[in-house]
PDB file of C-alpha atoms in Angstrom:
ATOM      1  CA  MET Y 977      43.902   8.612-104.467  1.00 70.00           C
ATOM      2  CA  SER Y 978      41.880  11.709-106.220  1.00 91.00           C
ATOM      3  CA  LEU Y 979      39.301  12.459-108.643  1.00 95.00           C
ATOM      4  CA  ASN Y 980      39.702  15.000-111.235  1.00 95.00           C
ATOM      5  CA  VAL Y 981      36.787  15.412-113.517  1.00 96.00           C
ATOM      6  CA  LYS Y 982      36.560  17.856-116.910  1.00 96.00           C
ATOM      7  CA  GLU Y 983      33.753  18.245-118.677  1.00 95.00           C
ATOM      8  CA  ARG Y 984      33.159  18.704-122.781  1.00 94.00           C
ATOM      9  CA  ARG Y 985      29.805  20.113-124.133  1.00 93.00           C
ATOM     10  CA  ASN Y 986      28.967  19.542-127.630  1.00 89.00           C
ATOM     11  CA  LYS Y 987      25.613  19.526-129.652  1.00 89.00           C
ATOM     12  CA  GLY Y 988      23.963  16.163-128.469  1.00 88.00           C
ATOM     13  CA  GLY Y 989      25.155  17.128-124.650  1.00 93.00           C
ATOM     14  CA  THR Y 990      27.703  17.495-122.044  1.00 95.00           C
ATOM     15  CA  VAL Y 991      30.157  14.752-121.507  1.00 95.00           C
ATOM     16  CA  LEU Y 992      31.829  14.293-117.945  1.00 96.00           C
ATOM     17  CA  VAL Y 993      35.809  12.345-117.459  1.00 96.00           C
ATOM     18  CA  ALA Y 994      36.375  11.313-114.486  1.00 96.00           C
ATOM     19  CA  THR Y 995      39.997  10.084-113.894  1.00 96.00           C
ATOM     20  CA  GLY Y 996      40.908   8.703-110.444  1.00 96.00           C
ATOM     21  CA  GLU Y 997      38.649   6.662-107.696  1.00 95.00           C
ATOM     22  CA  ILE Y 998      35.391   7.171-106.536  1.00 96.00           C
ATOM     23  CA  ASN Y 999      35.273   6.854-102.667  1.00 96.00           C
ATOM     24  CA  SER Y1000      34.110   8.484 -99.497  1.00 96.00           C
ATOM     25  CA  GLU Y1001      37.278  11.034 -99.649  1.00 97.00           C
ATOM     26  CA  THR Y1002      36.065  12.259-103.698  1.00 97.00           C
ATOM     27  CA  SER Y1003      32.363  11.216-104.526  1.00 96.00           C
ATOM     28  CA  GLY Y1004      31.099  14.991-102.969  1.00 96.00           C
ATOM     29  CA  GLN Y1005      33.321  16.220-105.422  1.00 96.00           C
ATOM     30  CA  LEU Y1006      31.515  13.656-107.983  1.00 97.00           C
ATOM     31  CA  LEU Y1007      27.890  14.642-106.964  1.00 97.00           C
ATOM     32  CA  GLN Y1008      28.717  18.606-106.806  1.00 97.00           C
ATOM     33  CA  SER Y1009      30.216  18.195-110.629  1.00 96.00           C
ATOM     34  CA  LEU Y1010      26.680  16.181-111.719  1.00 97.00           C
ATOM     35  CA  LEU Y1011      23.782  17.514-110.483  1.00 96.00           C
ATOM     36  CA  PRO Y1012      24.119  20.876-111.497  1.00 96.00           C
ATOM     37  CA  LEU Y1013      24.465  19.060-114.927  1.00 95.00           C
ATOM     38  CA  VAL Y1014      21.846  16.645-115.059  1.00 96.00           C
ATOM     39  CA  ARG Y1015      20.064  20.368-113.996  1.00 95.00           C
ATOM     40  CA  GLU Y1016      20.674  21.687-116.869  1.00 94.00           C
ATOM     41  CA  GLY Y1017      18.389  18.839-118.932  1.00 95.00           C
ATOM     42  CA  ARG Y1018      20.606  18.137-121.436  1.00 95.00           C
ATOM     43  CA  PRO Y1019      22.221  14.443-122.296  1.00 95.00           C
ATOM     44  CA  LEU Y1020      25.006  13.360-119.546  1.00 95.00           C
ATOM     45  CA  ARG Y1021      27.611  11.012-120.611  1.00 95.00           C
ATOM     46  CA  ILE Y1022      30.086   9.782-117.791  1.00 95.00           C
ATOM     47  CA  ASP Y1023      33.407   8.544-118.896  1.00 95.00           C
ATOM     48  CA  LEU Y1024      34.430   6.427-116.346  1.00 94.00           C
ATOM     49  CA  THR Y1025      37.922   4.752-118.600  1.00 93.00           C
ATOM     50  CA  ALA Y1026      40.056   6.701-116.064  1.00 94.00           C
ATOM     51  CA  VAL Y1027      38.142   5.478-112.715  1.00 94.00           C
ATOM     52  CA  THR Y1028      40.219   2.619-110.771  1.00 91.00           C
ATOM     53  CA  TYR Y1029      37.935   2.249-108.007  1.00 92.00           C
ATOM     54  CA  VAL Y1030      34.513   2.381-106.977  1.00 93.00           C
ATOM     55  CA  SER Y1031      33.769   2.505-102.975  1.00 94.00           C
ATOM     56  CA  SER Y1032      29.771   2.255-101.770  1.00 93.00           C
ATOM     57  CA  ALA Y1033      30.160   5.605-101.524  1.00 95.00           C
ATOM     58  CA  GLY Y1034      30.503   6.173-104.995  1.00 94.00           C
ATOM     59  CA  LEU Y1035      27.955   4.542-105.474  1.00 94.00           C
ATOM     60  CA  ARG Y1036      25.836   5.703-103.557  1.00 95.00           C
ATOM     61  CA  THR Y1037      26.366   9.259-105.418  1.00 96.00           C
ATOM     62  CA  LEU Y1038      25.523   7.337-109.027  1.00 94.00           C
ATOM     63  CA  LEU Y1039      21.935   6.301-107.594  1.00 94.00           C
ATOM     64  CA  VAL Y1040      21.861  10.160-106.775  1.00 96.00           C
ATOM     65  CA  VAL Y1041      22.111  11.144-110.150  1.00 96.00           C
ATOM     66  CA  TYR Y1042      20.514   8.473-111.491  1.00 95.00           C
ATOM     67  CA  ARG Y1043      17.275   9.518-109.280  1.00 96.00           C
ATOM     68  CA  GLU Y1044      17.241  13.101-110.193  1.00 96.00           C
ATOM     69  CA  ALA Y1045      18.350  12.067-113.914  1.00 96.00           C
ATOM     70  CA  GLN Y1046      14.510  10.231-113.990  1.00 95.00           C
ATOM     71  CA  HIS Y1047      12.953  13.015-111.952  1.00 95.00           C
ATOM     72  CA  ALA Y1048      13.859  15.040-115.106  1.00 95.00           C
ATOM     73  CA  GLY Y1049      13.806  13.485-117.590  1.00 96.00           C
ATOM     74  CA  VAL Y1050      17.733  13.511-118.246  1.00 95.00           C
ATOM     75  CA  ALA Y1051      19.059  10.274-120.221  1.00 94.00           C
ATOM     76  CA  VAL Y1052      21.917   9.449-118.709  1.00 94.00           C
ATOM     77  CA  THR Y1053      24.595   7.205-120.232  1.00 94.00           C
ATOM     78  CA  LEU Y1054      28.082   5.711-118.490  1.00 94.00           C
ATOM     79  CA  TYR Y1055      31.049   5.155-121.154  1.00 92.00           C
ATOM     80  CA  GLY Y1056      34.261   2.739-120.042  1.00 92.00           C
ATOM     81  CA  VAL Y1057      33.590   1.001-117.119  1.00 91.00           C
ATOM     82  CA  SER Y1058      36.318  -1.040-116.640  1.00 89.00           C
ATOM     83  CA  GLU Y1059      35.499  -4.849-115.814  1.00 89.00           C
ATOM     84  CA  GLU Y1060      36.645  -4.055-112.238  1.00 87.00           C
ATOM     85  CA  VAL Y1061      33.927  -1.166-111.725  1.00 88.00           C
ATOM     86  CA  ARG Y1062      31.396  -3.307-113.906  1.00 88.00           C
ATOM     87  CA  PHE Y1063      31.871  -6.263-111.801  1.00 89.00           C
ATOM     88  CA  VAL Y1064      30.955  -4.003-108.221  1.00 88.00           C
ATOM     89  CA  MET Y1065      28.531  -2.298-110.534  1.00 89.00           C
ATOM     90  CA  SER Y1066      26.635  -5.557-111.555  1.00 89.00           C
ATOM     91  CA  ALA Y1067      26.701  -7.532-108.265  1.00 91.00           C
ATOM     92  CA  THR Y1068      25.101  -5.191-106.585  1.00 90.00           C
ATOM     93  CA  GLY Y1069      22.570  -4.122-109.358  1.00 90.00           C
ATOM     94  CA  PHE Y1070      23.599  -0.542-109.705  1.00 87.00           C
ATOM     95  CA  LEU Y1071      24.497  -1.487-113.255  1.00 86.00           C
ATOM     96  CA  ASP Y1072      21.114  -2.222-114.221  1.00 88.00           C
ATOM     97  CA  PHE Y1073      19.876   1.361-113.214  1.00 88.00           C
ATOM     98  CA  PHE Y1074      22.289   3.041-116.249  1.00 86.00           C
ATOM     99  CA  GLU Y1075      22.928   3.205-119.937  1.00 86.00           C
ATOM    100  CA  THR Y1076      25.369   2.090-120.772  1.00 85.00           C
ATOM    101  CA  GLY Y1077      27.878   3.123-123.964  1.00 78.00           C
ATOM    102  CA  GLU Y1078      28.755  -0.295-124.548  1.00 65.00           C
ATOM    103  CA  ALA Y1079      25.637  -1.490-124.907  1.00 51.00           C
ATOM    104  CA  ALA Y1080      24.346   1.427-126.945  1.00 50.00           C
ATOM    105  CA  ALA Y1081      27.035   0.742-129.262  1.00 46.00           C
ATOM    106  CA  ALA Y1082      25.862  -3.174-129.188  1.00 47.00           C
ATOM    107  CA  GLU Y1083      22.726  -1.656-130.199  1.00 50.00           C
ATOM    108  CA  ALA Y1084      23.288   0.231-133.123  1.00 45.00           C
ATOM    109  CA  LYS Y1085      25.530  -1.799-134.470  1.00 50.00           C
ATOM    110  CA  ASN Y1086      22.436  -4.763-134.339  1.00 56.00           C
ATOM    111  CA  LYS Y1087      20.034  -2.256-135.988  1.00 55.00           C
ATOM    112  CA  ARG Y1088      22.453  -1.943-138.350  1.00 51.00           C
ATOM    113  CA  PRO Y1089      22.360  -4.774-140.040  1.00 54.00           C
ATOM    114  CA  ALA Y1090      18.331  -5.158-139.900  1.00 51.00           C
ATOM    115  CA  ALA Y1091      18.489  -1.514-142.237  1.00 49.00           C
ATOM    116  CA  LYS Y1092      20.384  -2.848-144.216  1.00 50.00           C
ATOM    117  CA  ALA Y1093      18.295  -5.851-145.027  1.00 49.00           C
ATOM    118  CA  ALA Y1094      15.425  -4.185-145.175  1.00 50.00           C
ATOM    119  CA  SER Y1095      16.751  -1.343-147.666  1.00 47.00           C
ATOM    120  CA  ALA Y1096      17.887  -4.898-149.242  1.00 47.00           C
ATOM    121  CA  GLN Y1097      14.549  -6.606-149.810  1.00 48.00           C
ATOM    122  CA  THR Y1098      12.729  -3.277-150.519  1.00 44.00           C
ATOM    123  CA  ALA Y1099      15.199  -2.793-153.537  1.00 46.00           C
ATOM    124  CA  VAL Y1100      15.113  -6.005-154.217  1.00 47.00           C
ATOM    125  CA  ALA Y1101      10.643  -6.116-154.679  1.00 47.00           C
ATOM    126  CA  ARG Y1102      11.114  -2.945-156.445  1.00 48.00           C
TER     127      ARG Y1102
END
């Protein structure tokens, strides 16, 4: 299986969409696509929705990207992590390194009700 990568740019940063498998044959290609994006200094979202497999070489690639992003002060978020890929990343501790889109969405959702409640309390106090 091969790996296809496409990038999209918007106001909020860059999105890299990966499709296929991230393994010893394709991880170099992924690294060559990601490192220049990290070095640009813009927030980076990596969409893994269509990634079906991540090997140890793929995990190493993501770790290199994480370290480079930390050094550059760039936020990297993973989106669309399948259950299989999530299991591998979680079992190896790699999931702890990255913000996931699901976590960011849940955090935003949890903040909204609190913000609405605070707004309602302020309105009642007036």
